[in-house]
Short mmCIF file of C-alpha atoms and ligand atoms in Angstrom, two decimals:
data_model
loop_
_atom_site.label_atom_id
_atom_site.label_comp_id
_atom_site.label_asym_id
_atom_site.label_seq_id
_atom_site.Cartn_x
_atom_site.Cartn_y
_atom_site.Cartn_z
CA MET A 1 62.26 178.57 72.51
CA ILE A 2 61.41 178.84 68.82
CA THR A 3 63.29 175.65 67.91
CA THR A 4 60.92 173.56 70.03
CA THR A 5 57.78 174.78 68.27
CA SER A 6 55.89 172.45 65.94
CA SER A 7 56.40 174.76 62.96
CA TRP A 8 60.18 174.74 63.48
CA LYS A 9 60.22 170.95 63.61
CA LYS A 10 58.16 170.85 60.41
CA LEU A 11 60.62 173.24 58.78
CA VAL A 12 63.60 171.13 59.78
CA ALA A 13 61.95 168.09 58.15
CA LEU A 14 61.04 170.13 55.07
CA GLY A 15 64.62 171.38 54.92
CA LYS A 16 65.77 167.79 54.53
CA ASP A 17 63.19 167.21 51.75
CA ALA A 18 64.41 170.39 50.04
CA GLN A 19 67.77 168.72 49.45
CA GLN A 20 66.01 166.20 47.19
CA SER A 21 63.94 168.68 45.17
CA THR A 22 65.11 171.09 42.47
CA LEU A 23 63.81 174.43 41.32
CA SER A 24 63.46 172.98 37.79
CA GLY A 25 61.26 170.23 39.19
CA LEU A 26 59.19 172.63 41.26
CA PHE A 27 58.51 174.84 38.23
CA LEU A 28 57.68 171.81 36.07
CA GLY A 29 55.29 170.55 38.74
CA ASP A 30 53.26 173.74 38.98
CA ALA A 31 52.55 176.02 36.03
CA GLN A 32 51.27 178.67 38.47
CA ARG A 33 54.38 178.66 40.67
CA ALA A 34 55.64 182.09 39.54
CA VAL A 35 52.26 183.77 39.98
CA LYS A 36 51.56 182.08 43.30
CA ASN A 37 54.88 183.13 44.80
CA THR A 38 54.87 186.75 43.67
CA LEU A 39 53.60 189.64 45.80
CA HIS A 40 52.69 193.14 44.68
CA LEU A 41 52.75 196.53 46.34
CA ASN A 42 51.05 199.51 44.74
CA LEU A 43 52.61 202.81 45.77
CA GLY A 44 50.24 205.12 43.94
CA SER A 45 52.78 206.69 41.60
CA GLY A 46 54.90 203.53 41.42
CA SER A 47 54.82 199.86 42.27
CA ILE A 48 56.99 197.02 43.54
CA ILE A 49 56.88 193.34 42.71
CA ALA A 50 58.59 190.65 44.81
CA ASP A 51 59.06 187.31 43.05
CA PHE A 52 60.00 184.57 45.54
CA SER A 53 59.33 181.71 43.09
CA LYS A 54 63.04 181.01 42.58
CA GLN A 55 63.55 180.38 46.30
CA ASN A 56 63.76 176.73 47.36
CA ILE A 57 60.30 176.83 48.85
CA THR A 58 57.16 174.70 48.43
CA PRO A 59 53.59 175.44 49.55
CA GLU A 60 54.30 173.30 52.63
CA VAL A 61 57.38 175.39 53.46
CA VAL A 62 55.41 178.62 53.08
CA ASP A 63 52.63 177.28 55.34
CA ALA A 64 55.14 176.20 57.98
CA LEU A 65 56.91 179.58 57.79
CA LEU A 66 53.59 181.38 58.26
CA GLU A 67 52.84 179.14 61.24
CA LEU A 68 56.30 180.03 62.57
CA ALA A 69 55.46 183.72 62.26
CA GLN A 70 52.37 183.09 64.40
CA GLU A 71 54.36 181.13 66.95
CA ALA A 72 56.96 183.92 67.08
CA SER A 73 54.13 186.47 67.66
CA VAL A 74 55.31 188.57 64.71
CA SER A 75 52.00 190.45 64.46
CA SER A 76 51.72 191.40 68.12
CA ARG A 77 55.42 192.33 68.32
CA ARG A 78 55.01 194.47 65.21
CA ASP A 79 52.01 196.18 66.82
CA ALA A 80 54.07 196.79 69.96
CA MET A 81 56.81 198.41 67.85
CA PHE A 82 54.34 200.69 66.08
CA ALA A 83 52.70 201.62 69.41
CA GLY A 84 56.03 202.75 70.90
CA ALA A 85 56.46 199.93 73.44
CA PRO A 86 60.05 199.67 74.79
CA ILE A 87 60.97 196.72 72.57
CA ASN A 88 64.69 197.61 72.66
CA THR A 89 64.84 196.05 76.09
CA SER A 90 68.59 196.26 76.78
CA GLU A 91 68.42 200.03 76.36
CA GLY A 92 64.88 200.46 77.72
CA GLN A 93 63.79 202.25 74.53
CA PRO A 94 61.11 201.97 71.89
CA ALA A 95 62.34 201.44 68.31
CA LEU A 96 60.18 204.06 66.67
CA HIS A 97 61.66 204.77 63.24
CA VAL A 98 58.10 204.26 61.93
CA ALA A 99 57.06 207.42 63.84
CA LEU A 100 59.47 209.38 61.62
CA ARG A 101 57.20 208.83 58.63
CA ALA A 102 53.83 208.69 60.39
CA PRO A 103 51.22 211.19 59.16
CA SER A 104 50.73 214.31 61.29
CA THR A 105 47.22 213.08 62.13
CA GLN A 106 48.64 210.05 63.96
CA LYS A 107 49.54 210.11 67.65
CA ILE A 108 52.24 207.94 69.21
CA VAL A 109 52.83 208.76 72.85
CA VAL A 110 56.16 207.99 74.54
CA ASP A 111 56.62 209.06 78.17
CA GLY A 112 53.56 211.30 77.87
CA ILE A 113 54.87 213.08 74.74
CA ASP A 114 53.31 212.82 71.29
CA VAL A 115 56.44 212.01 69.30
CA VAL A 116 54.73 212.39 65.91
CA LYS A 117 54.03 216.05 66.71
CA GLU A 118 57.73 216.58 67.53
CA VAL A 119 58.78 214.76 64.35
CA HIS A 120 56.64 217.05 62.21
CA GLU A 121 58.03 220.13 63.98
CA VAL A 122 61.58 219.05 63.11
CA ARG A 123 60.52 218.22 59.56
CA ARG A 124 59.12 221.75 59.23
CA SER A 125 62.33 223.31 60.51
CA MET A 126 64.38 221.13 58.12
CA ALA A 127 62.16 222.26 55.24
CA ASP A 128 62.56 225.94 56.26
CA PHE A 129 66.32 225.57 56.52
CA ALA A 130 66.49 223.78 53.16
CA THR A 131 64.42 226.49 51.50
CA GLY A 132 66.59 229.18 53.06
CA VAL A 133 69.80 227.61 51.74
CA ARG A 134 68.32 226.82 48.32
CA ASN A 135 66.95 230.31 47.75
CA ARG A 136 70.15 231.84 49.12
CA LYS A 137 68.62 233.55 52.14
CA ILE A 138 70.87 231.44 54.36
CA VAL A 139 74.44 231.98 53.17
CA GLY A 140 78.02 231.50 54.36
CA ALA A 141 79.93 233.86 56.63
CA THR A 142 81.41 235.80 53.71
CA GLY A 143 78.00 236.26 52.09
CA LYS A 144 78.50 233.62 49.40
CA PRO A 145 75.67 231.13 48.78
CA PHE A 146 76.26 227.50 49.62
CA THR A 147 76.98 225.33 46.60
CA HIS A 148 78.36 222.23 48.37
CA ILE A 149 77.51 220.17 51.43
CA ILE A 150 79.87 217.90 53.34
CA ASN A 151 78.06 215.38 55.53
CA VAL A 152 80.16 214.21 58.47
CA GLY A 153 79.00 211.03 60.19
CA ILE A 154 79.62 207.30 60.31
CA GLY A 155 77.49 204.14 60.36
CA GLY A 156 73.83 205.08 60.14
CA SER A 157 74.79 208.76 60.19
CA ASP A 158 76.58 208.26 56.86
CA LEU A 159 75.35 205.14 55.05
CA GLY A 160 71.71 206.24 54.82
CA PRO A 161 72.24 209.78 53.50
CA ALA A 162 75.08 208.61 51.23
CA LEU A 163 72.85 205.89 49.77
CA VAL A 164 70.04 208.38 49.13
CA TRP A 165 72.40 210.91 47.54
CA ASN A 166 73.92 208.31 45.23
CA ALA A 167 70.55 206.84 44.32
CA LEU A 168 68.77 210.08 43.48
CA SER A 169 71.32 212.68 42.37
CA GLN A 170 71.08 211.54 38.75
CA THR A 171 67.36 212.26 38.49
CA LEU A 172 66.52 214.91 41.05
CA LYS A 173 69.04 217.47 39.78
CA PRO A 174 70.32 218.70 43.16
CA SER A 175 70.78 222.41 43.85
CA LEU A 176 73.88 221.65 45.94
CA GLN A 177 76.48 218.89 45.60
CA CYS A 178 76.90 216.50 48.55
CA THR A 179 80.04 214.67 49.65
CA PHE A 180 80.35 212.31 52.60
CA VAL A 181 83.17 211.99 55.12
CA SER A 182 82.97 209.08 57.52
CA ASN A 183 86.27 207.30 58.23
CA ILE A 184 88.79 208.54 60.78
CA ASP A 185 91.46 207.92 58.10
CA PRO A 186 92.80 211.48 57.63
CA VAL A 187 93.38 210.81 53.93
CA GLU A 188 89.62 210.73 53.36
CA VAL A 189 88.81 214.10 54.89
CA GLU A 190 91.91 215.72 53.41
CA LYS A 191 90.97 214.58 49.92
CA VAL A 192 87.39 215.83 50.29
CA LEU A 193 88.46 219.24 51.61
CA GLU A 194 90.93 219.71 48.76
CA GLY A 195 88.01 219.75 46.35
CA HIS A 196 85.94 222.31 48.26
CA ASP A 197 85.80 226.07 48.71
CA ALA A 198 85.11 226.64 52.42
CA GLN A 199 83.25 229.88 51.77
CA CYS A 200 80.57 228.02 49.76
CA THR A 201 80.43 224.84 51.84
CA LEU A 202 77.79 223.85 54.35
CA ILE A 203 78.84 221.19 56.87
CA VAL A 204 76.19 218.81 58.22
CA MET A 205 77.52 216.93 61.25
CA CYS A 206 75.35 213.92 62.04
CA SER A 207 75.82 211.90 65.15
CA LYS A 208 73.03 210.51 67.27
CA THR A 209 75.28 210.47 70.33
CA PHE A 210 77.90 213.06 69.39
CA SER A 211 80.42 210.90 71.20
CA THR A 212 81.61 208.97 68.14
CA THR A 213 85.39 209.38 67.77
CA GLU A 214 85.40 209.39 63.97
CA THR A 215 82.79 212.14 63.71
CA LEU A 216 84.35 214.25 66.45
CA SER A 217 87.77 213.98 64.82
CA ASN A 218 86.52 214.83 61.33
CA SER A 219 84.35 217.67 62.65
CA ARG A 220 87.36 219.23 64.39
CA ILE A 221 89.55 218.93 61.28
CA ILE A 222 86.82 220.51 59.16
CA GLN A 223 86.23 223.32 61.64
CA ARG A 224 89.96 224.20 61.53
CA TRP A 225 89.73 224.21 57.72
CA LEU A 226 86.70 226.54 57.87
CA THR A 227 88.43 228.84 60.35
CA ALA A 228 91.31 229.37 57.95
CA SER A 229 88.86 230.65 55.33
CA VAL A 230 86.02 232.38 57.13
CA GLY A 231 87.58 233.17 60.51
CA GLU A 232 86.66 231.71 63.89
CA ALA A 233 83.56 233.87 64.20
CA GLY A 234 82.22 232.67 60.85
CA VAL A 235 82.54 228.91 61.39
CA ALA A 236 79.17 228.37 63.09
CA GLN A 237 77.30 229.90 60.17
CA HIS A 238 78.60 227.04 57.98
CA CYS A 239 77.66 224.26 60.34
CA ALA A 240 74.54 222.28 61.19
CA VAL A 241 74.38 219.57 63.84
CA VAL A 242 71.93 216.64 63.75
CA SER A 243 71.87 214.84 67.08
CA VAL A 244 70.00 213.73 70.16
CA GLU A 245 72.71 215.56 72.08
CA PRO A 246 73.65 218.81 70.30
CA GLN A 247 74.98 220.14 73.63
CA ARG A 248 77.70 217.47 73.47
CA ALA A 249 78.88 218.97 70.18
CA ALA A 250 79.02 222.37 71.82
CA ALA A 251 80.85 220.93 74.84
CA ALA A 252 83.39 219.39 72.46
CA GLY A 253 84.12 222.84 71.06
CA ILE A 254 82.19 222.33 67.80
CA ALA A 255 80.63 225.59 66.59
CA PHE A 256 77.25 225.45 64.85
CA ALA A 257 74.44 227.87 64.13
CA HIS A 258 71.85 225.30 63.04
CA SER A 259 70.65 222.27 64.96
CA PHE A 260 68.10 219.54 64.22
CA ASN A 261 66.86 217.00 66.72
CA ILE A 262 66.63 213.29 66.56
CA TRP A 263 65.43 211.15 69.47
CA PRO A 264 66.92 208.36 71.57
CA TRP A 265 64.38 205.93 70.06
CA VAL A 266 65.83 206.36 66.52
CA GLY A 267 68.41 203.62 66.01
CA GLY A 268 71.46 204.76 64.00
CA ARG A 269 70.83 202.21 61.23
CA TYR A 270 67.14 203.19 61.19
CA SER A 271 67.80 206.94 61.03
CA VAL A 272 67.55 207.55 57.28
CA SER A 273 63.98 208.79 57.75
CA SER A 274 65.11 211.37 60.35
CA ALA A 275 67.03 214.66 60.21
CA VAL A 276 70.10 212.50 59.51
CA ASN A 277 68.95 212.91 55.90
CA LEU A 278 69.33 216.72 56.18
CA ALA A 279 72.03 217.00 53.50
CA ASN A 280 69.69 215.47 50.92
CA VAL A 281 66.74 217.56 52.08
CA VAL A 282 68.82 220.66 51.40
CA ALA A 283 70.24 219.36 48.12
CA PHE A 284 66.99 218.01 46.62
CA GLY A 285 64.37 220.08 48.47
CA SER A 286 61.92 218.93 51.12
CA GLU A 287 59.34 217.61 48.59
CA ALA A 288 61.76 214.83 47.63
CA PHE A 289 62.09 213.93 51.33
CA ASP A 290 58.28 213.89 51.62
CA ASP A 291 58.16 211.45 48.67
CA PHE A 292 60.88 209.30 50.22
CA LEU A 293 58.99 209.15 53.52
CA SER A 294 55.72 208.46 51.71
CA GLY A 295 57.31 205.34 50.15
CA MET A 296 58.42 204.21 53.61
CA ARG A 297 55.01 204.99 55.12
CA GLN A 298 53.21 202.95 52.47
CA VAL A 299 55.41 199.97 53.29
CA ASP A 300 54.71 200.53 57.02
CA GLU A 301 50.97 200.43 56.24
CA HIS A 302 51.39 197.35 54.07
CA PHE A 303 53.37 195.66 56.87
CA VAL A 304 50.66 196.44 59.43
CA GLU A 305 47.56 195.83 57.31
CA THR A 306 48.35 193.00 54.90
CA PRO A 307 47.75 189.36 55.91
CA LEU A 308 51.07 187.63 56.59
CA ALA A 309 50.91 185.43 53.47
CA LYS A 310 50.67 188.48 51.18
CA ASN A 311 52.97 190.67 53.23
CA ILE A 312 56.23 191.37 51.37
CA PRO A 313 58.53 192.17 54.33
CA VAL A 314 57.06 189.26 56.29
CA MET A 315 57.78 186.85 53.44
CA MET A 316 61.26 188.36 52.88
CA GLY A 317 62.03 187.89 56.57
CA LEU A 318 60.64 184.36 56.80
CA ILE A 319 62.49 183.25 53.68
CA SER A 320 65.71 184.68 55.13
CA VAL A 321 65.12 182.58 58.26
CA TRP A 322 64.49 179.52 56.05
CA ASN A 323 67.72 180.09 54.15
CA ARG A 324 69.85 180.88 57.19
CA SER A 325 68.53 178.72 59.99
CA ILE A 326 67.03 175.75 58.18
CA LEU A 327 69.04 175.41 54.97
CA GLY A 328 72.22 176.69 56.66
CA ARG A 329 73.13 179.34 54.07
CA GLU A 330 75.84 181.38 55.75
CA THR A 331 75.79 184.41 53.53
CA GLN A 332 73.28 186.50 51.62
CA ALA A 333 74.19 188.50 48.52
CA VAL A 334 72.42 191.65 47.37
CA VAL A 335 72.89 192.69 43.77
CA PRO A 336 71.00 195.72 42.47
CA TYR A 337 71.13 196.13 38.71
CA SER A 338 71.59 199.88 39.08
CA THR A 339 74.82 201.81 39.53
CA ALA A 340 72.81 204.36 41.51
CA LEU A 341 72.35 201.67 44.17
CA SER A 342 76.04 200.84 44.53
CA LEU A 343 75.81 201.72 48.23
CA PHE A 344 72.80 199.49 48.89
CA ALA A 345 74.86 196.44 49.90
CA PRO A 346 76.95 198.38 52.48
CA TYR A 347 73.74 200.01 53.75
CA LEU A 348 72.10 196.60 54.20
CA GLN A 349 75.24 195.20 55.81
CA GLN A 350 74.78 197.60 58.70
CA LEU A 351 71.01 197.27 58.78
CA ILE A 352 70.98 193.47 58.82
CA MET A 353 74.26 192.51 60.51
CA GLU A 354 74.26 195.18 63.23
CA SER A 355 70.60 194.38 63.96
CA ASN A 356 70.62 190.60 63.94
CA GLY A 357 74.27 189.62 64.40
CA LYS A 358 73.58 188.40 67.94
CA GLN A 359 74.00 185.11 69.80
CA VAL A 360 71.97 185.95 72.89
CA ARG A 361 68.22 186.49 72.89
CA SER A 362 66.46 189.42 74.47
CA ASP A 363 65.59 187.18 77.45
CA ASN A 364 69.38 186.62 77.91
CA ALA A 365 69.24 182.95 76.87
CA ALA A 366 71.59 181.74 74.14
CA VAL A 367 69.98 181.42 70.71
CA ALA A 368 69.46 177.85 69.59
CA THR A 369 69.88 178.56 65.88
CA GLN A 370 71.98 180.56 63.45
CA THR A 371 71.15 184.27 63.25
CA SER A 372 72.23 187.01 60.80
CA PRO A 373 73.84 185.88 57.57
CA VAL A 374 76.96 187.63 56.31
CA VAL A 375 75.52 190.22 53.93
CA TRP A 376 77.55 191.27 50.94
CA GLY A 377 77.11 192.23 47.33
CA GLY A 378 77.75 194.65 44.52
CA ILE A 379 76.00 195.94 41.47
CA GLY A 380 75.03 194.12 38.29
CA THR A 381 76.41 193.68 35.75
CA ASN A 382 79.83 194.37 37.34
CA SER A 383 79.32 191.52 39.80
CA GLN A 384 78.93 189.08 36.87
CA HIS A 385 82.53 189.85 35.98
CA ALA A 386 83.68 189.56 39.58
CA PHE A 387 82.01 187.19 42.05
CA MET A 388 79.00 185.61 40.31
CA GLN A 389 81.16 182.70 39.09
CA MET A 390 81.36 181.44 42.67
CA LEU A 391 77.60 181.78 43.11
CA HIS A 392 76.98 179.67 40.01
CA GLN A 393 79.55 176.93 40.47
CA GLY A 394 81.12 177.35 43.91
CA THR A 395 80.78 174.89 46.77
CA SER A 396 78.78 177.29 48.98
CA VAL A 397 75.22 178.12 48.08
CA VAL A 398 74.47 181.83 48.43
CA PRO A 399 70.90 183.13 48.17
CA VAL A 400 70.80 186.37 46.19
CA ASP A 401 68.43 189.33 46.21
CA LEU A 402 68.38 190.82 42.72
CA ILE A 403 66.94 194.32 42.46
CA GLY A 404 65.97 196.08 39.25
CA PHE A 405 63.83 198.84 37.80
CA ALA A 406 61.46 198.94 34.83
CA LYS A 407 62.46 202.47 33.82
CA THR A 408 65.98 203.80 33.66
CA GLN A 409 67.20 207.07 35.19
CA ALA A 410 69.30 207.67 32.06
CA ALA A 411 68.29 210.28 29.49
CA ASN A 412 69.27 207.86 26.77
CA GLY A 413 68.31 204.43 28.03
CA VAL A 414 69.04 202.13 25.09
CA ALA A 415 71.31 199.90 27.18
CA HIS A 416 68.76 199.51 30.00
CA ASP A 417 67.05 196.51 28.35
CA SER A 418 70.39 194.78 28.24
CA LEU A 419 71.00 195.53 31.92
CA ILE A 420 67.67 193.98 32.89
CA ALA A 421 68.13 191.04 30.50
CA ASN A 422 71.35 190.26 32.37
CA MET A 423 69.56 190.37 35.73
CA PHE A 424 66.85 187.97 34.53
CA ALA A 425 69.53 185.74 32.98
CA GLN A 426 71.48 185.51 36.24
CA ALA A 427 68.38 184.43 38.16
CA GLN A 428 67.63 181.86 35.45
CA ALA A 429 71.17 180.47 35.43
CA LEU A 430 71.25 180.28 39.23
CA ALA A 431 67.90 178.49 39.40
CA PHE A 432 68.00 176.15 36.43
CA GLY A 433 71.70 175.77 35.64
CA ALA A 434 72.76 173.88 32.52
CA GLU A 435 73.92 170.36 31.81
CA SER A 436 77.15 169.64 29.99
CA ASN A 437 79.14 166.57 29.03
CA GLU A 438 82.15 168.37 30.37
CA PRO A 439 81.80 168.50 34.16
CA GLN A 440 83.71 171.79 34.45
CA ARG A 441 81.17 173.48 32.24
CA ALA A 442 78.10 172.11 33.98
CA MET A 443 76.02 174.57 36.00
CA PRO A 444 74.35 172.88 38.97
CA GLY A 445 71.41 175.30 39.25
CA ASN A 446 68.93 175.03 42.12
CA ARG A 447 70.40 178.19 43.64
CA ALA A 448 67.92 180.53 45.24
CA SER A 449 67.21 184.14 44.39
CA THR A 450 64.49 186.69 45.09
CA MET A 451 63.73 189.27 42.42
CA LEU A 452 62.61 192.68 43.67
CA MET A 453 61.56 195.06 40.94
CA ALA A 454 60.21 198.59 41.12
CA SER A 455 58.72 200.71 38.38
CA GLU A 456 61.60 203.20 38.65
CA LEU A 457 64.26 204.32 41.10
CA SER A 458 62.54 207.37 42.62
CA ALA A 459 62.58 208.92 46.09
CA GLN A 460 59.36 207.04 46.80
CA THR A 461 60.45 203.58 45.63
CA LEU A 462 63.84 203.99 47.34
CA GLY A 463 62.09 204.76 50.63
CA ALA A 464 59.83 201.76 50.07
CA LEU A 465 62.74 199.39 49.34
CA ILE A 466 64.59 200.48 52.49
CA ALA A 467 61.46 200.06 54.63
CA LEU A 468 60.89 196.56 53.17
CA TYR A 469 64.33 195.51 54.39
CA GLU A 470 63.87 197.26 57.78
CA HIS A 471 60.73 195.24 58.44
CA SER A 472 62.20 192.03 57.05
CA VAL A 473 65.02 192.41 59.60
CA PHE A 474 62.41 192.93 62.32
CA VAL A 475 60.58 189.72 61.34
CA GLN A 476 63.84 187.74 61.47
CA GLY A 477 64.65 189.22 64.88
CA CYS A 478 61.18 188.21 66.15
CA VAL A 479 61.68 184.61 65.02
CA TRP A 480 65.15 184.39 66.53
CA GLY A 481 63.95 186.10 69.72
CA ILE A 482 66.73 188.69 69.61
CA ASN A 483 66.72 192.43 70.18
CA SER A 484 67.37 193.86 66.71
CA PHE A 485 67.83 197.39 68.04
CA ASP A 486 70.95 197.38 70.21
CA GLN A 487 74.60 196.87 69.19
CA TRP A 488 76.68 196.08 72.25
CA GLY A 489 79.17 194.17 70.12
CA VAL A 490 80.50 197.45 68.73
CA GLU A 491 81.35 198.93 72.12
CA LEU A 492 84.36 196.84 73.20
CA GLY A 493 86.35 197.76 70.08
CA LYS A 494 85.67 201.45 70.71
CA GLN A 495 86.94 201.23 74.31
CA LEU A 496 90.07 199.27 73.37
CA ALA A 497 90.87 201.70 70.53
CA GLN A 498 90.71 204.58 73.01
CA LYS A 499 93.13 202.84 75.36
CA ILE A 500 95.52 202.02 72.52
CA SER A 501 95.33 205.61 71.22
CA GLN A 502 96.49 206.83 74.64
CA GLN A 503 99.44 204.43 74.55
CA ILE A 504 100.41 205.62 71.07
CA ALA A 505 100.29 209.20 72.35
CA GLN A 506 102.50 208.19 75.30
CA GLY A 507 104.93 206.45 72.94
CA ALA A 508 104.79 202.98 74.54
CA PRO A 509 102.37 200.10 75.12
CA SER A 510 101.14 199.59 78.67
CA SER A 511 102.47 196.59 80.58
CA ASP A 512 99.04 194.89 80.51
CA GLN A 513 98.87 194.85 76.70
CA ASP A 514 98.77 191.38 75.14
CA ALA A 515 102.09 190.33 73.56
CA SER A 516 100.91 190.61 69.97
CA THR A 517 99.33 194.07 70.30
CA SER A 518 102.35 195.24 72.28
CA GLN A 519 104.72 194.10 69.53
CA LEU A 520 102.60 195.67 66.78
CA LEU A 521 102.32 198.93 68.67
CA GLN A 522 106.10 199.14 69.14
CA TRP A 523 106.68 198.39 65.46
CA TYR A 524 104.16 201.10 64.53
CA LEU A 525 105.79 203.68 66.82
CA LYS A 526 109.20 202.91 65.33
CA HIS A 527 108.10 203.07 61.70
CA GLN A 528 105.58 205.92 61.68
O1 F6P B 601 78.67 201.38 64.73
C1 F6P B 601 77.98 201.60 65.91
C2 F6P B 601 77.14 202.80 65.82
O2 F6P B 601 76.67 202.98 67.11
C3 F6P B 601 75.98 202.67 64.80
O3 F6P B 601 74.90 201.99 65.30
C4 F6P B 601 75.72 204.10 64.50
O4 F6P B 601 74.97 204.25 63.32
C5 F6P B 601 77.12 204.64 64.40
O5 F6P B 601 77.83 203.97 65.42
C6 F6P B 601 77.25 206.12 64.54
O6 F6P B 601 76.77 206.58 65.78
P1 F6P B 601 76.44 208.10 66.00
O7 F6P B 601 75.35 208.49 65.06
O8 F6P B 601 76.03 208.19 67.43
O9 F6P B 601 77.69 208.88 65.73
#
């Protein structure tokens, strides 16, 4: 039990001391504080800097956190993950997203099969397909080239590719335009289809399981829409399936001519480095995907090779544990100063909360501490005119990750300095506050933030940023002793929704429905 270890006890005592100290005092007491608490990662054609100096940490806290990492066996668990051990114990699976960006020279064997070899085969077929579509050798059923892609998927089969599209479409000048359909709300798919010409549209249907109701429903609606334009026989030519189970798509009556494999050991929220990113590979070309994966791979190498004290994802993870479990911070905000990263907070919500929102450990015992924070956020500077007020003067303390870039993606970047000045100013105001004779104007300060900065927002740095958070989540899961790779909490809602759907179709609630749901269902049936 992690809470009985000596490092945990030290941290609890240090947490009490932390209530007496201030960030202003800590900076005054050590002129080297910023330098000492900043870590660097060189990516070859870019770099990342992680400044933890505005977290409420002292050298003693850092030492105790590093001791905690040892006591939680972070290094050996990490090695087990990279070696393909079945660390997702409730599903008897490895969690091998790192194999998706491993070099072709590496071998990771699962059940006697070298999975890296298979990964590179799929990457080659994705690249061939992308080239075919981009140079108009692969065209629609009426002979027209594809100009648009609609990605159909939800959760990890949507958030990852949508994030990448939004982040990179300003700079990489895509050859095709991508749009994303995820929700089962028919308004969403209807609106997207209205803006598309079926004859020029490629549909990428992503679903690890191909049993997800939302994706099945949207795929069927879109296939009917295609049929009306290109005829039943032409539909398959417009459709690609990305799945562990493409035969399930076929069994569900979904027509497709192109299919790309993923594997059971790729978690949905860890699938952005797999064929789930197909839409972007086609839109931007496979070199951009190679760059993206190279950023992730370099973080993987950093995570494996760098001593814990200099290891960015290790420190991110340990500081998150400090904030959540020791200081009791219930939420964590993420604020990129980049409109291109407006989907980063929703992406991290799934990554962090679906991974670590658990109250039972992988050995089935109840956790003895708080686990995942509520993750939320928005982009700067918009957030300064929305929720930052509460972060500065509210009664809850919310640690913030601020993310910025040295270079802008804009052709005319005069306002970029102002954007970054605002990000620095927010971190300063949160940390150091301001006194005032008028209590309502006083800013308490002493509010923690981490500053993550990259040289620019490129495919490579985006991949690196995502991988940093993936491994930070892993470190937190190790400390809490939970399985970060299953998501049983999502299942009950799916089953109940199916049952309720049947009752709506039958026009009446079943007699075993609870009184509230029964009443709501009847009201809905009457008013629809
Ligand atoms: O929300 C639960 C979940 O299982 C996620 O983990 C996953 O990313 C999403 O549903 C979609 O699943 P699939 O890719 O199988 O359609």
